[in-house]
Structures are given as C-alpha cells and as structure tokens.
C-alpha cells in the first residue's frame, strides 16, 4: 500500500489547501460567526474530514485523520442538545461509513473513533450545563442572584466613564396562586414590550427581579418603574438606586435592597429612591481646581498644666458642599474613588505646610507639629515620597515636625509599596499616626509590624464619656492599656467638655484635640486668637490657665 503512496495526488493536495484556507480564515475572524454559519462550518468540516479519510492510504494515518472529527465537540460550547446530537449523528455516520468501507482499516475503528467523539462531547456539554445552571434561574432563564450579582460586578469593573446607571429591584407580590414561578413569568411576559433594549435582568429571589439600566437618570428609572407597575399583573414594590463612581456591586445592591425594604414598609407601596447624600466627585474636583477648598487648623494641646499648644491638624474643608459639610476623610475618599487623591493630598500638604510655617514664624515656636491626613491610596503611589520632599523644600517646613495621619484600613496594605513608602517617610523623620483609632480592627501585631509613631483615639470613644461617667468607660480603659503596653503615645480626639478632659487626664494620654480647645479655623484666625490669649495670660499673671478659655473651667 505504501507503494501507491508516493507523490501527491490532486484530491489530497486540494483538500489540504481547502482545510488550511478555512482554518486561516477562521483565525482572522474578529467576532464569533453566527449560529447558522457555525452549523454550516461544522458540517462542512465533518464532510471535509470524511473526504480526507476516504482518500488516505496509510492505515495509521487514516485512523488518525478520522480522529480529527473530535473537533465537532466544540458544538457543546455553542449549541443546545438537539443541534449537538444532529452534528454527532452526522459525524458518526460519516466516520463509521468511511472507516467501515476503507480497505486499510478494520470495520470497528469507525465505531471506536465515533464513540470517543460522542463521549467527549457529551461530557463537555454536561459539565458546561452544570456550570451554567449554577448561575441561572431554571424557570425564567434569567441569571439568578449569584449570576446577576456577578454580572453587575463585572459590569462595574468595565464601566468606562461616568454616566447615569440605575439599579432597580422589584419585589413582586407572588404569594397568591398559582405560585411565585407562574406569577413572575406572567409579570416578565407583560414587561417584555416595556423594557428597553440594553437593560439587564436577573431573578435575585423567588419574588425579586433586578433591573440594571445602564443609561437611565434617576427620573428615567422612576418613570420606568411606573410603566412596569402599570402593566404588571401583580402588585409590585420597587427600590431604586443610582450607581456612583467608586461603588462596588455590593454597595449598589445594598442600597437598592434597603430602598426595596423601605418600599415594602410604606403603606401605599410606592417606589423608594435611595436618597443617600452624595457629594459629587466632579464638583469636588472642580472646587479643587478653582481653589475653593479650604484648610482649617485645629489646635492640638499637651495634656499638661496650661494645656500648651503642641501642634495643629490641617483639616480639609469644602465650604461649597451642600447639603452637608463632609469630613476631611470623606473628601479624601471621594477623591480616591475618582482618582485624584494625589492631587488633593498635594494641595492639602502644600497649603498646610505654608500655613504652619506662618504660624511658627509669628509665634517663634520651633517645636510646633503639623498633622496632615493622607489617603491610604497615596501611600501606594511610588511618587509620594518625591512629592513630599518637593513640598517640604518649597515651604521650608522640617520633615521631623510633620505627622501623616493614616486610617486603620491602611494597615491592610502591609505588603510592598505602601510599607516601602511608609519606611521612606519615617526615614526622613516624618511621623505616622493612626487616625480614628478604635473604630477599625487593628490588631496588636499589625500595629507593631507597622511601627507607627502615635495613635489618635477616635472621638466616638471620647464621646462615650458622658456627664454621668465618674470613671473611664471600659473601652477607653482597654484602649489605654493597649496603647501603654505597646508604648504608643496617644492623642485623644473630640474632647468637648471639661468633664471629659478631667477623666482623660488621669489615664496617661499625652495630647488632646477637640472643640474644647478649638475648632479648625483659618491660620489668621488661629494666630489672632493665640496672640489674644498671650495678652490675657500676660495681664492675668496666671501661668497655668489654659491657652484658650474653656479648658480651665472644669479643672
Ligand atoms: O478623622 P479626623 O480626626 O481627621 O477628623 C477630624 C474631624 O473631626 C473634623 O471634621 C473635625 O471637624 C471633627 N472634630 C474635631 N474636633 C471635634 C470635636 O471635639 N467633636 C466633634 N464632634 N468633632 C470634632
Ligand atoms: Mn485626622
């Protein structure tokens, strides 16, 4: 037989050329062909392989070529069972026939090869079905809770720019006969014509349908809900929320769920729009660019006789923010989510260093410390250290008089870049303080590993010292013990009353901050009030009076 096998007869050459051409063409396709084309291609390929097998002469090559029909298995990925079975039938018939009549191969080789192909396809399709079924609701064919939420998360990852995106959760009253499945199906049927193209649906619960609308303002979403309600054959509740830059899928869903719950609890079952106040990131950016952001300086005092001023904390303020005045950390988070944390940090640091330098000049106080809140994200920025160096050089503020406040969440960034940045900052003499301490979940080991310089006790812990407390609340004592064990100095925040101050002084903390000593004010205001204070002290002759009125009242 090998004797006949010399040379390349025309049919074989033609088949090789055709196969290669089709293969190359498929590779150059930019998108997956339509189902119809795929069916045709698969059938064509089956016939092509059959033809190649028919003209092959070497027995081993014949069987090997026949096994090429295994690629019919790809149909498992694209088609439903009936179409897959049709392709398998075609392949089986072709393979069994061509190998059966082939003079070089025993009759059973066709059966073996086909059996192999069929088994592989069936196993592949079954696994695929299992995987898909896990994320789809069998009744409606919609993604189920997991499927929808995963889709939402993926969509958020790929969300290109800011645009109006609404998430609507509809709770359908499906308690009546004939049961939730039938009712939900009827509702979806009725909704069909009302729902615009491009919306993504999911069945997140027996009686809950989620609608992700990627191009709807809040008003559009509310109008859509009203249209859906009008046609639905069952009573509906609805919660609506709008996606905001930086929202995770979980946050978005949580808000929508809360809105749906509230809708369910209203007497008339009206649609509830999530009303979380958002400070618009775009407006914040604009305010930053226009120089509308201000820095207030809040005094930090030593918990020693006379409560001497030991430093100031620069607190970012946005006077134009409506309706609320966001805290400095809230502003930092907004900037982080929208990618301008570095710009904001730079602005704060530069302005704060200038202000503090002025304060130092007028007071001649070389020991004064400046605290600045920096975003955890900035610590991941390899350029931070260089930018800080530049600002310090420009403003002539000494590194060892600067403290960066970071939040506890930053302690999560233990690995790599953030730690390197922290180390480099500390090498320059810049101190690191953990802000809002006691609200997060710092463990002792994490604090130690970080080797921070100071803890700032959150004002909520101070607020727990009510007028009725004769001694420190348990949490305060626990935190104090922990700080002492680790030998961290502590600044207490949010000291508002002389009573709080009295209780705190006995615990061993060394610094305090709060409205009792002063709010955050412009540097000129602070300078003026300090000068007045000096004057008063001078005329009183009293040396132990607090530098600002209130503190001495209770002690
Ligand atoms: O998290 P951080 O400590 O950086 O935030 C400081 C915030 O706390 C600022 O918004 C400031 O206005 C506020 N603040 C400062 N002192 C007090 C205080 O004594 N009581 C209360 N309730 N808030 C304070
Ligand atoms: Mn702070």
XYZ file of C-alpha atoms and ligand atoms in Angstrom:
580
model
C 0.000 0.000 0.000
C 2.867 2.337 0.755
C 3.967 1.790 -2.787
C 0.935 3.638 -4.044
C 1.630 6.303 -1.507
C 4.316 8.150 -3.375
C 3.582 11.506 -4.928
C 0.732 13.849 -4.023
C -2.440 13.089 -5.983
C -4.546 16.105 -6.831
C -7.530 15.379 -4.462
C -5.288 15.246 -1.393
C -3.464 18.455 -2.276
C -6.809 20.174 -2.869
C -8.162 19.028 0.490
C -5.071 20.238 2.345
C -5.289 23.612 0.625
C -9.009 23.985 1.373
C -8.574 22.985 5.053
C -5.705 25.375 5.541
C -7.610 28.204 3.847
C -10.696 27.695 6.022
C -8.523 27.461 9.112
C -6.726 30.713 8.343
C -9.992 32.440 7.518
C -11.445 31.362 10.868
C -8.407 32.681 12.678
C -8.790 36.093 11.076
C -12.442 36.434 12.097
C -12.857 39.236 14.619
C -16.084 38.035 16.117
C -17.720 34.668 16.512
C -19.697 33.692 13.401
C -23.477 33.453 13.614
C -25.036 30.168 14.746
C -26.042 29.416 11.175
C -22.522 29.864 9.869
C -21.180 27.765 12.708
C -23.554 24.923 11.851
C -22.523 25.096 8.230
C -18.838 25.249 9.106
C -19.079 22.246 11.416
C -20.970 20.200 8.863
C -18.535 21.276 6.163
C -15.586 20.298 8.352
C -17.124 16.896 9.038
C -17.519 16.260 5.322
C -14.012 17.539 4.646
C -12.508 15.167 7.192
C -14.546 12.315 5.753
C -13.221 13.111 2.320
C -9.623 13.288 3.585
C -10.054 9.936 5.355
C -11.543 8.431 2.203
C -8.519 9.306 0.103
C -5.924 8.438 2.743
C -3.995 5.269 2.100
C -1.780 4.536 5.100
C -3.910 2.716 7.761
C -2.456 4.576 10.740
C -2.820 7.951 9.014
C -6.398 7.049 8.098
C -7.426 6.436 11.702
C -5.531 9.481 12.960
C -7.199 11.670 10.365
C -10.601 10.255 11.374
C -9.986 11.307 14.991
C -9.900 14.902 13.734
C -13.691 14.698 13.828
C -13.327 15.209 17.582
C -13.497 18.907 16.913
C -17.265 18.523 16.495
C -17.120 18.664 20.310
C -16.847 22.447 20.076
C -20.568 22.352 19.283
C -21.035 21.617 23.005
C -19.985 25.180 23.729
C -22.303 26.864 21.269
C -25.438 24.794 20.763
C -28.304 23.139 22.588
C -28.633 19.369 22.836
C -30.763 18.802 19.675
C -28.267 20.584 17.409
C -25.350 18.880 19.111
C -26.987 15.498 18.564
C -27.509 16.339 14.906
C -23.806 17.108 14.477
C -22.820 13.975 16.392
C -25.107 11.881 14.182
C -23.582 13.317 11.027
C -20.030 12.686 12.288
C -20.867 9.170 13.460
C -22.499 8.200 10.180
C -19.615 9.646 8.158
C -16.853 8.161 10.313
C -18.393 4.704 10.678
C -19.121 4.555 6.958
C -15.812 5.857 5.647
C -13.681 3.768 8.009
C -16.004 0.776 7.560
C -15.554 0.654 3.800
C -11.923 1.726 3.868
C -9.759 -1.147 2.624
C -6.901 -0.376 5.064
C -8.783 -0.346 8.409
C -10.890 -2.930 10.298
C -14.660 -2.119 10.405
C -14.729 -1.379 14.145
C -12.240 1.530 14.006
C -15.081 3.834 12.879
C -17.214 2.764 15.831
C -14.335 3.343 18.247
C -13.466 6.778 16.917
C -17.129 7.897 16.887
C -17.705 6.540 20.372
C -14.740 8.552 21.581
C -16.039 11.732 19.933
C -19.584 11.265 21.253
C -18.380 10.569 24.799
C -16.139 13.627 24.818
C -18.892 15.896 23.533
C -21.489 14.631 25.995
C -19.126 15.007 28.954
C -18.157 18.525 27.858
C -21.726 19.637 27.379
C -22.807 18.160 30.722
C -20.101 19.983 32.634
C -20.970 23.200 30.857
C -24.642 22.778 31.696
C -23.805 22.200 35.338
C -21.694 25.327 35.485
C -24.315 27.428 33.748
C -27.232 26.044 35.735
C -25.469 27.168 38.884
C -25.994 30.804 37.928
C -29.291 30.768 36.105
C -32.829 30.530 37.294
C -34.328 27.448 35.666
C -37.850 28.873 35.394
C -37.227 32.256 33.811
C -33.849 31.603 32.266
C -32.637 34.835 33.869
C -29.426 34.997 35.849
C -30.131 34.136 39.466
C -28.828 36.103 42.430
C -25.263 34.877 42.011
C -25.336 35.255 38.265
C -26.807 38.733 38.349
C -24.529 39.982 41.086
C -21.519 38.596 39.271
C -22.633 40.276 36.084
C -23.063 43.511 37.979
C -19.572 43.236 39.460
C -18.092 42.548 36.031
C -20.016 45.421 34.558
C -18.732 47.780 37.228
C -15.151 46.682 36.573
C -15.599 47.610 32.956
C -17.686 50.746 33.488
C -15.783 53.160 31.297
C -16.882 56.612 32.324
C -19.360 58.407 34.472
C -22.833 58.048 33.176
C -26.271 57.521 34.579
C -26.788 53.971 35.689
C -29.789 52.823 37.653
C -30.353 49.629 39.576
C -33.974 48.774 40.238
C -35.095 45.950 42.482
C -38.717 44.984 42.100
C -40.437 42.879 44.709
C -43.410 41.096 43.174
C -46.318 40.062 45.340
C -46.231 36.379 44.398
C -47.930 34.776 47.369
C -51.194 34.156 45.542
C -51.996 31.127 43.401
C -50.619 29.742 41.127
C -47.363 30.408 42.952
C -44.285 32.581 42.525
C -42.900 30.952 39.390
C -46.057 31.375 37.350
C -46.668 34.898 38.634
C -43.122 36.025 37.954
C -43.291 34.545 34.461
C -46.540 36.396 33.794
C -45.048 39.642 35.046
C -41.943 39.228 32.884
C -44.156 38.499 29.888
C -46.083 41.687 30.458
C -42.885 43.676 30.938
C -41.321 42.476 27.692
C -42.562 45.326 25.474
C -41.947 47.970 28.154
C -38.302 47.151 28.851
C -35.812 48.981 26.673
C -33.035 47.119 24.920
C -29.794 47.134 26.863
C -31.279 46.566 30.298
C -30.058 43.516 32.156
C -32.496 41.451 34.187
C -31.941 38.972 36.957
C -34.126 36.951 39.284
C -32.471 37.576 42.632
C -35.147 35.838 44.658
C -38.368 33.882 44.168
C -40.215 37.176 44.086
C -37.470 39.654 43.243
C -36.452 40.887 39.823
C -33.378 43.083 39.413
C -33.094 45.513 36.550
C -29.774 47.112 35.672
C -30.315 50.061 33.383
C -27.011 51.376 32.069
C -28.416 54.591 30.607
C -31.055 55.988 32.898
C -31.156 59.012 35.128
C -32.955 58.757 38.434
C -36.022 60.289 36.814
C -35.867 57.809 33.910
C -35.643 54.931 36.346
C -38.639 56.117 38.348
C -40.645 56.558 35.148
C -39.659 53.069 34.013
C -40.832 51.610 37.306
C -44.179 53.327 36.914
C -44.588 51.863 33.415
C -43.651 48.409 34.702
C -46.099 48.702 37.568
C -48.856 49.742 35.165
C -48.598 46.592 33.047
C -47.670 44.057 35.729
C -50.446 41.568 36.547
C -49.341 41.550 40.212
C -48.657 44.168 42.864
C -45.052 45.363 42.948
C -42.730 47.182 45.310
C -39.630 48.828 43.993
C -36.355 50.232 45.289
C -34.213 52.353 43.007
C -30.645 53.436 43.382
C -28.127 55.158 41.178
C -24.604 53.977 40.638
C -21.931 56.358 41.889
C -18.286 56.348 40.921
C -16.453 54.004 43.187
C -19.494 51.967 44.190
C -18.867 48.257 44.378
C -21.571 45.849 43.229
C -22.253 45.017 46.863
C -22.704 48.657 47.833
C -25.033 49.269 44.929
C -27.126 46.221 45.762
C -27.182 47.022 49.455
C -28.626 50.445 48.746
C -31.209 49.059 46.340
C -32.188 46.387 48.842
C -32.567 48.945 51.572
C -34.753 51.028 49.257
C -36.870 47.982 48.374
C -37.318 47.188 52.038
C -38.482 50.708 52.686
C -40.861 50.485 49.744
C -42.327 47.331 51.259
C -42.844 49.091 54.546
C -44.686 52.086 53.082
C -48.429 51.945 53.422
C -49.083 52.599 49.746
C -46.147 50.520 48.462
C -44.681 53.381 46.480
C -41.289 53.275 44.826
C -38.456 54.314 47.078
C -35.437 56.045 45.681
C -32.248 55.604 47.641
C -31.591 59.053 48.974
C -28.046 58.661 50.239
C -26.470 62.063 50.014
C -23.597 62.020 47.632
C -21.016 64.677 47.346
C -20.395 64.811 43.693
C -16.844 63.879 42.847
C -16.876 66.040 39.778
C -17.879 69.072 41.809
C -15.141 68.342 44.330
C -12.569 68.148 41.550
C -13.794 71.439 40.194
C -13.645 73.027 43.631
C -10.063 71.792 43.975
C -9.113 73.233 40.614
C -10.748 76.557 41.369
C -9.046 76.790 44.750
C -12.344 76.696 46.606
C -11.175 74.154 49.139
C -10.000 75.499 52.461
C -7.735 74.227 55.156
C -8.711 74.713 58.769
C -6.147 74.310 61.540
C -7.331 72.636 64.692
C -5.141 73.043 67.768
C -3.598 70.005 69.420
C -2.610 70.585 73.039
C -0.405 68.804 75.508
C -2.230 67.215 78.453
C -0.003 69.078 80.880
C -0.596 72.081 83.094
C -1.666 75.033 80.987
C -2.514 72.746 78.076
C 0.209 74.148 75.854
C -0.313 74.212 72.119
C 1.880 71.471 70.678
C 0.632 71.330 67.140
C -2.148 71.726 64.654
C -4.044 69.309 62.467
C -4.752 70.541 58.976
C -8.365 69.713 58.183
C -9.673 69.974 54.665
C -12.963 71.767 54.291
C -15.241 72.345 51.375
C -17.382 75.377 52.128
C -19.390 74.923 48.911
C -20.561 71.397 49.749
C -24.298 71.070 50.048
C -26.230 69.989 51.967
C -23.681 68.647 54.440
C -20.131 69.520 55.327
C -18.208 66.333 54.579
C -15.407 65.403 56.955
C -11.820 65.524 55.677
C -11.744 61.747 55.362
C -14.965 61.738 53.385
C -13.439 64.207 50.951
C -10.315 62.072 50.676
C -12.430 59.003 49.933
C -14.382 60.775 47.215
C -11.122 61.848 45.603
C -9.736 58.328 45.905
C -12.713 56.801 44.201
C -12.418 59.221 41.330
C -8.673 59.075 41.002
C -7.487 62.477 42.182
C -6.383 61.631 45.708
C -2.783 62.530 44.869
C -3.754 65.994 43.662
C -5.865 66.571 46.730
C -3.148 65.323 49.087
C -0.617 67.584 47.385
C -2.873 70.580 47.719
C -3.519 69.907 51.395
C 0.140 69.269 52.194
C 1.391 72.361 50.381
C -1.235 74.674 51.870
C -0.855 73.178 55.334
C 2.933 73.492 55.343
C 2.662 77.137 54.305
C 0.072 77.849 56.985
C 2.022 76.066 59.695
C 5.212 77.847 58.651
C 3.426 81.155 59.067
C 2.148 80.140 62.494
C 5.645 79.160 63.503
C 7.069 82.466 62.271
C 4.587 84.571 64.206
C 4.951 82.532 67.388
C 8.619 81.754 67.099
C 7.745 78.234 68.195
C 10.157 75.786 66.619
C 8.589 72.770 68.306
C 5.183 73.094 66.684
C 3.950 69.925 64.950
C 1.831 69.758 61.842
C -0.540 66.830 61.236
C -1.904 66.093 57.788
C -4.342 63.392 56.776
C -3.128 61.379 53.789
C -5.133 58.953 51.796
C -4.155 55.285 52.037
C -4.122 55.237 48.275
C -1.428 57.901 48.130
C 0.776 55.584 50.123
C 0.591 53.172 47.222
C 1.845 55.869 44.909
C 5.586 55.427 44.351
C 5.884 59.165 43.621
C 4.534 60.229 47.020
C 7.923 60.484 48.728
C 9.341 62.615 45.937
C 6.326 64.909 46.005
C 6.554 65.280 49.764
C 10.255 66.144 49.510
C 9.435 68.801 46.950
C 6.704 70.392 49.066
C 8.889 70.372 52.196
C 11.735 72.004 50.304
C 9.420 74.579 48.789
C 7.747 75.556 52.066
C 10.812 75.109 54.295
C 8.798 73.000 56.719
C 11.047 70.483 58.518
C 10.213 66.808 57.941
C 10.577 65.928 61.620
C 7.805 68.425 62.502
C 5.366 66.709 60.175
C 2.998 63.851 61.011
C 0.989 61.959 58.459
C -2.292 60.621 59.736
C -3.471 57.440 58.113
C -6.568 55.406 58.795
C -6.645 51.954 60.247
C -7.677 50.470 56.936
C -4.243 51.392 55.710
C -2.870 48.742 57.999
C -4.245 46.284 55.484
C -1.749 47.458 52.924
C 1.012 45.706 54.729
C 2.735 44.319 51.698
C 5.114 46.006 49.343
C 4.624 49.504 48.054
C 2.763 51.097 50.958
C 5.213 49.776 53.518
C 8.159 50.932 51.478
C 6.622 54.398 51.247
C 5.961 54.476 54.993
C 9.514 53.431 55.701
C 10.939 56.092 53.425
C 8.753 58.737 55.026
C 9.859 57.701 58.506
C 13.491 57.711 57.439
C 13.038 61.400 56.698
C 11.740 61.951 60.206
C 8.082 62.223 59.255
C 5.851 60.728 61.932
C 2.988 58.348 61.213
C -0.160 58.453 63.330
C -3.107 56.074 63.140
C -6.202 58.259 62.902
C -9.642 57.372 64.223
C -8.054 54.637 66.295
C -10.514 52.316 67.990
C -13.089 52.317 65.204
C -11.369 49.802 62.956
C -9.868 46.479 63.709
C -6.172 46.990 64.243
C -4.640 44.027 65.921
C -1.687 44.398 68.213
C 0.545 42.500 65.850
C -0.406 44.673 62.919
C 0.304 47.844 64.831
C 3.636 46.531 65.932
C 4.610 45.387 62.467
C 3.837 48.849 61.141
C 5.803 50.649 63.812
C 3.667 53.765 63.720
C 4.561 56.638 65.981
C 1.272 57.645 67.547
C -2.378 56.683 67.910
C -5.209 59.168 67.620
C -8.094 57.964 69.698
C -11.348 58.354 67.800
C -13.825 60.934 69.026
C -16.561 58.316 69.366
C -14.604 56.798 72.234
C -14.275 60.190 73.871
C -17.975 60.821 73.318
C -18.714 57.768 75.450
C -17.550 59.814 78.442
C -20.913 61.297 79.316
C -21.532 63.641 82.251
C -22.783 60.618 84.228
C -19.459 58.784 83.932
C -17.353 59.056 87.057
C -14.583 56.959 85.630
C -13.346 55.993 82.178
C -15.659 53.704 80.185
C -14.402 50.144 79.703
C -13.474 50.555 76.049
C -11.405 53.612 76.846
C -9.564 51.752 79.585
C -8.913 48.821 77.261
C -7.527 51.033 74.506
C -5.412 52.933 77.009
C -3.957 49.671 78.340
C -3.202 48.515 74.835
C -1.504 51.765 73.868
C 0.549 51.691 77.043
C 1.601 48.093 76.518
C 2.797 48.935 73.027
C 4.316 52.202 74.254
C 2.423 54.327 71.788
C 1.753 57.946 72.708
C -1.918 58.808 72.285
C -3.732 61.922 71.131
C -7.344 61.981 72.273
C -9.727 63.454 69.733
C -13.124 65.033 70.176
C -12.655 66.473 73.656
C -15.658 68.715 74.074
C -16.255 69.106 77.816
C -14.106 69.836 80.852
C -15.524 66.668 82.400
C -14.178 64.552 79.542
C -10.844 66.278 79.866
C -10.691 65.531 83.571
C -11.397 61.837 83.088
C -8.920 61.603 80.215
C -6.107 63.390 82.024
C -5.941 60.666 84.619
C -5.344 57.892 82.109
C -1.911 58.819 80.838
C -2.584 60.178 77.386
C -0.254 62.977 76.409
C -2.164 65.066 73.860
C -5.721 66.160 73.184
C -7.731 67.810 70.483
C -11.358 68.871 70.291
C -13.863 71.685 70.363
C -12.983 72.374 73.981
C -9.605 73.649 72.777
C -10.795 74.977 69.487
C -12.332 74.095 66.187
C -10.452 74.107 62.916
C -10.015 77.714 61.811
C -8.114 79.656 59.182
C -4.488 80.275 60.044
C -5.005 84.049 60.502
C -7.808 83.371 62.976
C -5.658 80.945 64.895
C -2.736 83.369 65.011
C -5.015 86.169 66.234
C -6.646 84.076 68.958
C -3.282 82.833 70.171
C -1.981 86.382 70.397
C -5.039 87.448 72.355
C -4.514 84.536 74.655
C -0.920 85.523 75.295
C -2.071 89.032 76.088
C -4.653 87.780 78.554
C -2.179 85.463 80.210
C 0.225 88.362 80.480
C -2.264 90.641 82.196
C -3.628 87.863 84.462
C -0.221 86.827 85.536
C -1.664 83.315 85.683
C 0.669 80.767 84.211
C -1.446 77.657 84.401
C -4.546 78.972 82.677
C -5.453 77.137 79.509
C -4.274 78.955 76.423
C -7.838 79.179 75.342
C -10.736 79.942 77.670
C -12.739 76.753 78.172
C -10.232 74.174 79.256
C -9.590 75.582 82.682
C -13.267 75.720 83.526
C -13.626 72.197 84.835
C -10.235 71.517 86.330
O -10.777 61.790 61.450
P -10.172 63.101 61.860
O -9.742 63.143 63.278
O -9.086 63.551 60.927
O -11.362 64.118 61.659
C -11.417 65.314 62.253
C -12.858 65.727 62.199
O -13.375 65.753 63.487
C -13.049 67.072 61.584
O -14.100 67.037 60.688
C -13.369 67.955 62.783
O -14.254 68.985 62.422
C -14.028 66.985 63.723
N -13.808 67.337 65.090
C -12.708 67.907 65.634
N -12.855 68.096 66.965
C -14.084 67.632 67.286
C -14.827 67.551 68.500
O -14.390 67.950 69.580
N -16.056 66.998 68.439
C -16.583 66.550 67.283
N -17.809 66.011 67.289
N -15.929 66.613 66.095
C -14.680 67.146 66.101
Mn -7.078 63.242 61.406
